[in-house]
mmCIF file of C-alpha atoms in Angstrom:
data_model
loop_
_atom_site.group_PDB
_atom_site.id
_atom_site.type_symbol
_atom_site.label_atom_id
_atom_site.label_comp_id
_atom_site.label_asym_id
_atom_site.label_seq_id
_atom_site.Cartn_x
_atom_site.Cartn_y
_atom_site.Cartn_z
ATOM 1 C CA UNK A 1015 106.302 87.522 153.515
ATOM 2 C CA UNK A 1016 104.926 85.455 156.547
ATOM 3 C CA UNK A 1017 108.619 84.028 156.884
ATOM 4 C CA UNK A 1018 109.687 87.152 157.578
ATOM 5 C CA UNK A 1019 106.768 88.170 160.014
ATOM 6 C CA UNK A 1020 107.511 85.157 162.072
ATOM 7 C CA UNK A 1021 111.348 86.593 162.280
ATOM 8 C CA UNK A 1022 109.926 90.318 162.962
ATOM 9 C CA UNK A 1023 107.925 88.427 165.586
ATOM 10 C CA UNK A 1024 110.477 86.086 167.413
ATOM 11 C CA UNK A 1025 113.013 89.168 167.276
ATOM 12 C CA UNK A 1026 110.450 91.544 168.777
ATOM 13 C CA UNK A 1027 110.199 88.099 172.066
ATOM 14 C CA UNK A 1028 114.289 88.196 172.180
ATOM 15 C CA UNK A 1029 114.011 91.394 172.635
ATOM 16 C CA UNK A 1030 111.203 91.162 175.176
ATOM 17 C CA UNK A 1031 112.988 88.594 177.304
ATOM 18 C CA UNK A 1032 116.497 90.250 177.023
ATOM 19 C CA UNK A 1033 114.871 93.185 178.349
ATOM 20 C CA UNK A 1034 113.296 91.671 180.890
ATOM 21 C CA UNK A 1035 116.257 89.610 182.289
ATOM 22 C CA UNK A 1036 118.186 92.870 182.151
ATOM 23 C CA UNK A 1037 115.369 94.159 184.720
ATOM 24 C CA UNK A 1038 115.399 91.152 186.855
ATOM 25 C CA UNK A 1039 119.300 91.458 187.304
ATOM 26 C CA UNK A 1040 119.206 94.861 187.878
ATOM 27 C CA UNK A 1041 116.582 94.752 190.065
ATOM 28 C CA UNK A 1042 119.182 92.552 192.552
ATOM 29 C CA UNK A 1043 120.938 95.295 192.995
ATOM 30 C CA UNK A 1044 119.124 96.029 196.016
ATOM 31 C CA UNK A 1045 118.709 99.832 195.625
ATOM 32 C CA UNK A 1046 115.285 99.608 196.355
ATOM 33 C CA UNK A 1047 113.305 97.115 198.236
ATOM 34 C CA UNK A 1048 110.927 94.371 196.639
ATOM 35 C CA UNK A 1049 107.413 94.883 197.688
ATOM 36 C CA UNK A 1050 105.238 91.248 197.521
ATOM 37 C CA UNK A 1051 101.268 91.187 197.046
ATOM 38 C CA UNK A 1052 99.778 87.712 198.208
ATOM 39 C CA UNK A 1053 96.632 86.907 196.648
ATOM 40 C CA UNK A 1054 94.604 84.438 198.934
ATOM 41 C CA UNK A 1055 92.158 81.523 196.927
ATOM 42 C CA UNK A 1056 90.118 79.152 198.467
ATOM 43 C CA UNK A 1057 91.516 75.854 196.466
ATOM 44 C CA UNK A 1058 88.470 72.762 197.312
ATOM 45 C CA UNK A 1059 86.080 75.309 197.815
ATOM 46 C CA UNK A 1060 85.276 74.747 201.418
ATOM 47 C CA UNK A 1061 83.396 76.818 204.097
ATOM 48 C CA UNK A 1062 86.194 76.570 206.684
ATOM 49 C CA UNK A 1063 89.003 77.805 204.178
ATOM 50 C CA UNK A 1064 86.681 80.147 203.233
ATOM 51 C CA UNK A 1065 86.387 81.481 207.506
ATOM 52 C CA UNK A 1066 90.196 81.460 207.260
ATOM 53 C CA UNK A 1067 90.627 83.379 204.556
ATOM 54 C CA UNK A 1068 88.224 86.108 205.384
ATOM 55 C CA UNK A 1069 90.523 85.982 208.794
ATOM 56 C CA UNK A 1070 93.584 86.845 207.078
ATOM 57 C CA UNK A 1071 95.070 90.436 207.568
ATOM 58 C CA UNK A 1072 98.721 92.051 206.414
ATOM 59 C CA UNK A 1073 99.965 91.896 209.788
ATOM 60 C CA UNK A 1074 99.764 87.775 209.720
ATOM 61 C CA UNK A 1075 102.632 88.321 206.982
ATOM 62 C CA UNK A 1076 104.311 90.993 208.546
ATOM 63 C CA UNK A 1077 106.674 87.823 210.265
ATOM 64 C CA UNK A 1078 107.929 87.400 207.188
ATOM 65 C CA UNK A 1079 109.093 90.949 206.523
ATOM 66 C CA UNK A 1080 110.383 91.139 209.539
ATOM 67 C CA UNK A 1081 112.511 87.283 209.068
ATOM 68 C CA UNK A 1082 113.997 89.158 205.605
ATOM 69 C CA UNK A 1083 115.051 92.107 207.440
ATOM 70 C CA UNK A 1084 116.561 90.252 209.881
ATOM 71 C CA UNK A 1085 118.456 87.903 207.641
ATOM 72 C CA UNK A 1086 119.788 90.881 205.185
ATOM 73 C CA UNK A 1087 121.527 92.541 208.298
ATOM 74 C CA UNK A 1088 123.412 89.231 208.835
ATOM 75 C CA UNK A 1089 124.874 89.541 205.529
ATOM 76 C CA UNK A 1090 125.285 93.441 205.608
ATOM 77 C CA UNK A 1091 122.403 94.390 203.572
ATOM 78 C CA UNK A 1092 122.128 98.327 204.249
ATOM 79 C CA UNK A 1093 118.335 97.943 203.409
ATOM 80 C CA UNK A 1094 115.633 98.595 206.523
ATOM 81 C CA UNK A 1095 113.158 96.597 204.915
ATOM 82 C CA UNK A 1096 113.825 94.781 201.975
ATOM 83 C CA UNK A 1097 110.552 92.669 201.613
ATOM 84 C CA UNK A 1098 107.453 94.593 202.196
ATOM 85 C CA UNK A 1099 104.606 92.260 202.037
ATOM 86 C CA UNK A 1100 101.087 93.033 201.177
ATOM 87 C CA UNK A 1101 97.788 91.254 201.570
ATOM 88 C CA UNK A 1102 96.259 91.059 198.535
ATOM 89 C CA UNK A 1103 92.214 90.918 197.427
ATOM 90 C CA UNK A 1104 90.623 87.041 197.268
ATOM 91 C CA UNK A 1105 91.071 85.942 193.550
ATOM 92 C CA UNK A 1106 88.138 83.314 192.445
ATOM 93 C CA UNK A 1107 89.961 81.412 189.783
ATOM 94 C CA UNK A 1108 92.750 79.164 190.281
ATOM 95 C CA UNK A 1109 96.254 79.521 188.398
ATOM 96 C CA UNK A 1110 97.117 77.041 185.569
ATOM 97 C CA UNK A 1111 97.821 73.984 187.788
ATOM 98 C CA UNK A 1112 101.856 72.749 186.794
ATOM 99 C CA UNK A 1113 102.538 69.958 185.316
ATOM 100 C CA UNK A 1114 103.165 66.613 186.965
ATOM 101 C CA UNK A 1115 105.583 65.514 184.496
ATOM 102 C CA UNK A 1116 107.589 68.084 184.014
ATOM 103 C CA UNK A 1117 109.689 68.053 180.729
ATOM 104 C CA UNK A 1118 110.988 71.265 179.189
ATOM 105 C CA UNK A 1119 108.129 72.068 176.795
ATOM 106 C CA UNK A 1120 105.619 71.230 178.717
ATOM 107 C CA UNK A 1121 107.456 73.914 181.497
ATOM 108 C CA UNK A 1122 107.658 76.814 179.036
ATOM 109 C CA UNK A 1123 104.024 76.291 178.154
ATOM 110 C CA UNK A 1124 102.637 76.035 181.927
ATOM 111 C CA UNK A 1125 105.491 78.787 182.886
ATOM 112 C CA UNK A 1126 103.589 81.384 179.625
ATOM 113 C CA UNK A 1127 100.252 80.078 180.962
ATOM 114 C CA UNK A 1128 100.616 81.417 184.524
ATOM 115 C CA UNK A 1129 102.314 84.499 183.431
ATOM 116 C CA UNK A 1130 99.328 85.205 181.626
ATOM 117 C CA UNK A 1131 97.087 84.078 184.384
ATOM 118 C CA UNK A 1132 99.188 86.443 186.480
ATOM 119 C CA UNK A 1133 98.203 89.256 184.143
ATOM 120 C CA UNK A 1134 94.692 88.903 183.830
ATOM 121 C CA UNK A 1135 94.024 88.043 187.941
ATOM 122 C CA UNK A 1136 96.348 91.127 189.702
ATOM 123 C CA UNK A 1137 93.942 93.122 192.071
ATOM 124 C CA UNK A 1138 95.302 96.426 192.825
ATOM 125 C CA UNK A 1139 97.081 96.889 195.873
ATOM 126 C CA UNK A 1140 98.510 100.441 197.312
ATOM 127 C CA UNK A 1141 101.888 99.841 195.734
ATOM 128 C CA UNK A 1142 102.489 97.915 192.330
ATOM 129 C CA UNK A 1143 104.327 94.634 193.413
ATOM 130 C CA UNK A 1144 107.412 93.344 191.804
ATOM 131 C CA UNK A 1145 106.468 90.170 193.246
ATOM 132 C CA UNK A 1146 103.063 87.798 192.803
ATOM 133 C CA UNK A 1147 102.136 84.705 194.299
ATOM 134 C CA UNK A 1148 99.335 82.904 194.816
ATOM 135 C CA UNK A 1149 98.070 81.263 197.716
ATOM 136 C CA UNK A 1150 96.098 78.332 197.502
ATOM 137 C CA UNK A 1151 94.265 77.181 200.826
ATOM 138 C CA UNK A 1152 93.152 73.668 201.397
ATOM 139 C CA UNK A 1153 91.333 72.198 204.298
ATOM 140 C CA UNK A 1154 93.827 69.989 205.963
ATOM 141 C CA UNK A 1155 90.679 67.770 207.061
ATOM 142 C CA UNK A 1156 90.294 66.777 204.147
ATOM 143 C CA UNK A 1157 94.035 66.736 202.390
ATOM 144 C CA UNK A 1158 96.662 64.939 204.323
ATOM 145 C CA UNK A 1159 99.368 66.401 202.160
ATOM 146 C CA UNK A 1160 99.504 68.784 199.213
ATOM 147 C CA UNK A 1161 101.011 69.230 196.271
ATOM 148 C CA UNK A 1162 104.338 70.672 195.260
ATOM 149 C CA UNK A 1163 104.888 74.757 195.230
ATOM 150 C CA UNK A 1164 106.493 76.450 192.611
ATOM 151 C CA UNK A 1165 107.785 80.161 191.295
ATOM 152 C CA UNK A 1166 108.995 81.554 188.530
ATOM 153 C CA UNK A 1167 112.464 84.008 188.672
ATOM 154 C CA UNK A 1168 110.632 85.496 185.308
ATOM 155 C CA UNK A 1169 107.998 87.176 185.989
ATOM 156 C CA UNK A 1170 108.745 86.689 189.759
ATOM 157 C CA UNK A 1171 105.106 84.949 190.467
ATOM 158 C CA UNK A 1172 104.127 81.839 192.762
ATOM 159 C CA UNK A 1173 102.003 79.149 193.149
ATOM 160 C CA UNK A 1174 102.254 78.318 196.530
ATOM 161 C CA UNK A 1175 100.144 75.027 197.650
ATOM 162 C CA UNK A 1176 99.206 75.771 201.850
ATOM 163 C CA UNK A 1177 96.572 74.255 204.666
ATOM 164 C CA UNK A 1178 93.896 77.205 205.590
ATOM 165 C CA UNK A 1179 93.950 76.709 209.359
ATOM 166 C CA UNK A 1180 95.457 79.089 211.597
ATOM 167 C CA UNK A 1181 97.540 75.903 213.294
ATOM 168 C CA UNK A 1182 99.602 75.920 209.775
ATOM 169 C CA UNK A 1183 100.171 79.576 210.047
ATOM 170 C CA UNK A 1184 103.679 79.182 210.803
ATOM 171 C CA UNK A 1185 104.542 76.547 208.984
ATOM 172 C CA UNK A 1186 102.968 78.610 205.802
ATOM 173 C CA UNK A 1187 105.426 81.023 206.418
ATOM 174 C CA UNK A 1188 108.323 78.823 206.324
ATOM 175 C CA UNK A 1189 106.886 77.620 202.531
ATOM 176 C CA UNK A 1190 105.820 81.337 200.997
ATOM 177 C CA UNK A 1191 109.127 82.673 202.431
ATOM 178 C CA UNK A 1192 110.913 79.526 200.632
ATOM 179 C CA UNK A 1193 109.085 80.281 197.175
ATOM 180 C CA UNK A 1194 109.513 83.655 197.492
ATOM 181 C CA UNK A 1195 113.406 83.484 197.438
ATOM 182 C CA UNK A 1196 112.451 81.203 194.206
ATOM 183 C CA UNK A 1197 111.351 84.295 192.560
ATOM 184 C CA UNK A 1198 114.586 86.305 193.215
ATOM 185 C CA UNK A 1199 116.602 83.386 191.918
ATOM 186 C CA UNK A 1200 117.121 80.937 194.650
ATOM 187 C CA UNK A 1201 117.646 77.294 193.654
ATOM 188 C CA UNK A 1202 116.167 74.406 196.033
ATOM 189 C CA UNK A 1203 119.283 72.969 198.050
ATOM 190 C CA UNK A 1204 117.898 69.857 198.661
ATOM 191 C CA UNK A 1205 117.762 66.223 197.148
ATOM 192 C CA UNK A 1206 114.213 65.891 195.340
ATOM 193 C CA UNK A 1207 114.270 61.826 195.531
ATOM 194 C CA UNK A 1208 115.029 62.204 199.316
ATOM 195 C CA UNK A 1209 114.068 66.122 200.202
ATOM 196 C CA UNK A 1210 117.143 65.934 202.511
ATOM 197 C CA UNK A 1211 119.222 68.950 202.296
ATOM 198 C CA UNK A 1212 122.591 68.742 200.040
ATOM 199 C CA UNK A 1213 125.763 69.541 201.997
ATOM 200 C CA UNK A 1214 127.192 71.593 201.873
ATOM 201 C CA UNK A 1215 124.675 74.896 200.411
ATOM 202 C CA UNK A 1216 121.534 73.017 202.057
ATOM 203 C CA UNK A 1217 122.687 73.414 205.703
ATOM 204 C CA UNK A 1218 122.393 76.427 207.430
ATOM 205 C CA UNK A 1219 125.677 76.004 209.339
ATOM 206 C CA UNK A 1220 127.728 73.723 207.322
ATOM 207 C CA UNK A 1221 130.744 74.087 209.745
ATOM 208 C CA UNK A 1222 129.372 73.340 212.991
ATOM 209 C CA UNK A 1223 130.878 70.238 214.786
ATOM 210 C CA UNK A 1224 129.930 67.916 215.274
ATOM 211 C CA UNK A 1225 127.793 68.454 212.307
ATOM 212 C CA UNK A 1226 124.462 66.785 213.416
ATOM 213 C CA UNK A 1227 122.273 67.658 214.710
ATOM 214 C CA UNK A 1228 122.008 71.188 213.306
ATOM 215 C CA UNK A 1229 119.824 73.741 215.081
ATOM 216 C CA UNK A 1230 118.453 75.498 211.577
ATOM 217 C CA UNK A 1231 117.043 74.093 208.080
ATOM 218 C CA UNK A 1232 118.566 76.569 205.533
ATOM 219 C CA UNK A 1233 115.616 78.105 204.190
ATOM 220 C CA UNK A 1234 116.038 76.774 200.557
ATOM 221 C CA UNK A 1235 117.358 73.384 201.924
ATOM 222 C CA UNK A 1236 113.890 73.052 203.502
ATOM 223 C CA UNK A 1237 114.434 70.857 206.555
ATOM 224 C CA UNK A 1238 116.376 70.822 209.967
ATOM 225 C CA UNK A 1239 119.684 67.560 209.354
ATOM 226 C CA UNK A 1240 119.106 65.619 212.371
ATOM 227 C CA UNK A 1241 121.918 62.887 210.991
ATOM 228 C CA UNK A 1242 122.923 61.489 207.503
ATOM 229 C CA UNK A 1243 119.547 60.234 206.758
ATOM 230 C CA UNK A 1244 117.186 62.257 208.640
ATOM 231 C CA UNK A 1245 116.077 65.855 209.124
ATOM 232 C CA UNK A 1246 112.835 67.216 210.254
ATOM 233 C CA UNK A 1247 110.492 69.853 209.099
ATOM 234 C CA UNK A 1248 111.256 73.603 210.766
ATOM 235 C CA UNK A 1249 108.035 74.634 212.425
ATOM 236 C CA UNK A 1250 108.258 78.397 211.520
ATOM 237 C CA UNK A 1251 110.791 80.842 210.375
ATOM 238 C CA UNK A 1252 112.913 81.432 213.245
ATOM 239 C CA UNK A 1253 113.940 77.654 212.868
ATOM 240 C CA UNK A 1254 115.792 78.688 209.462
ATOM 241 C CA UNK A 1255 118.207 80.774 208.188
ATOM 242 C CA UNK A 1256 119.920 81.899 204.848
ATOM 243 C CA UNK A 1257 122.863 80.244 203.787
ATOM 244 C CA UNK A 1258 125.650 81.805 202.072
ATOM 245 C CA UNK A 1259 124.985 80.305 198.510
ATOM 246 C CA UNK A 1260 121.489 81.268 198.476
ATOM 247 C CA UNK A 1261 122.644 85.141 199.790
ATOM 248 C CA UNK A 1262 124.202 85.102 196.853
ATOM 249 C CA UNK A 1263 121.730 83.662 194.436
ATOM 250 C CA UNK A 1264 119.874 86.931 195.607
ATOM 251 C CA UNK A 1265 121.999 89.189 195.684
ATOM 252 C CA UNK A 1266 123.178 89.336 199.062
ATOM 253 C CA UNK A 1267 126.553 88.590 198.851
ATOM 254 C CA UNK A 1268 129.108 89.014 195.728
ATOM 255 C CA UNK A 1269 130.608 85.574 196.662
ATOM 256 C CA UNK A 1270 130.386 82.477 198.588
ATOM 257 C CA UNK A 1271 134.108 82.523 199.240
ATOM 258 C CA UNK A 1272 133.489 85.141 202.139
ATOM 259 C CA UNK A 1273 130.634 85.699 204.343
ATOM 260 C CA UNK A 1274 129.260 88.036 206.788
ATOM 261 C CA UNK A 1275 126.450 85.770 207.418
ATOM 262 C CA UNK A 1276 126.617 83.118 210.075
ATOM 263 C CA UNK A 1277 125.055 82.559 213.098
#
């Protein structure tokens, strides 16, 4: 009897998750635009994240929009607007925090965990997002650097680590707009023991000679190749663009072997 409740059950998750993968896919079809809520939490607890929080408003994201609209008409996208980003209410409690060690189980379990967190901790917004993430603010007076980001393709949520102070503004961007392309399917494109970008997908014009130093980080590369051992950190969006491979991790392009990208 229970042996064949626990098969009822783990049939009735395949299904679940087949489903849902099916969705995901389909959804990178691009026949309708992705619409993003950012939820805004005040991470230490300060007063002055606090005051820069209650100063956020949608038009402070509206950059990024506008930086995916931009970057689908390089690579023929016949969408207006395919990222419509909306600001989102303050959320009190703070997401599941990942694990520092990351091995496979403990993934899955932190991965269900923030899911669920997700659930439960979704304000309403005017239009029901495909797309969650969660912005944790931390005063960079007292944090000299922060923890890593991360988001999840399923479930296409985020748990993105950023300074509240309007002189990181920018540089926010760069990192939301970065997880955000996690959530479509993007893969990082740089080393993690070095965060240098990998040549060739990491650099957002691989063919350019002489090859340093390149004007652009790809966005999922994450930094600006100065030489073979050095890049530097783009200071907002319009330092990066989207290479090819990631264009097609999304859904962009049908194949890496031919572009209408490029810069």
């Amino acid at each position: 009897m229970w042996r064949k409740l626990r098969i009822i059950v783990l049939l009735m998750i395949l299904v679940t998750v087949l489903k849902q993968t099916w969705l995901d896919k389909a959804d990178l079809d691009w026949n309708d635009n992705f619409y993003v809520v950012v939820y805004p939490i005040n991470a230490d607890g300060t007063p002055e994240v606090d005051r820069y929080i209650k100063t956020l408003t949608r038009a402070d994201f509206e950059p990024i929009a506008e930086y995916f609209s931009d970057e689908a008409k390089r690579f023929g996208l016949n969408m207006r607007r395919p990222m419509e980003v909306q600001l989102g209410a303050r959320v009190e409690r703070r997401p599941p925090v990942p694990p520092e060690v990351a091995s496979a189980l403990k993934t899955i379990i932190w991965s269900l965990k923030f899911r669920y967190y997700a659930w439960k901790n979704s304000p309403k917004v005017a239009v029901t997002p495909k797309i969650r993430m969660y912005l944790l603010y931390y005063d960079p007076a007292i944090h000299n650097r922060l923890g890593h980001s991360t988001a999840l393709s399923k479930g296409r949520v985020g748990y993105v680590n950023l300074f509240g102070s309007q002189a990181y503004h920018k540089k926010n961007a760069v990192i939301l707009s970065h997880e955000m392309l996690h959530t479509l399917g993007a893969t990082d494109k740089y080393d993690l023991s070095t965060t240098l970008p990998v040549y060739p997908d990491g650099y957002a014009e691989p063919e350019k000679s002489p090859r340093y130093p390149q004007d652009f980080a790809e966005l999922m590369g994450g930094r600006i190749p100065v030489s073979d051992t050095q890049a530097e950190i783009p200071k907002n969006l319009g330092q990066t663009l989207i290479g090819d491979k990631t264009a097609f991790e999304i859904g962009w392009l049908k194949s890496t072997l031919k572009s209408t990208g490029g810069k």
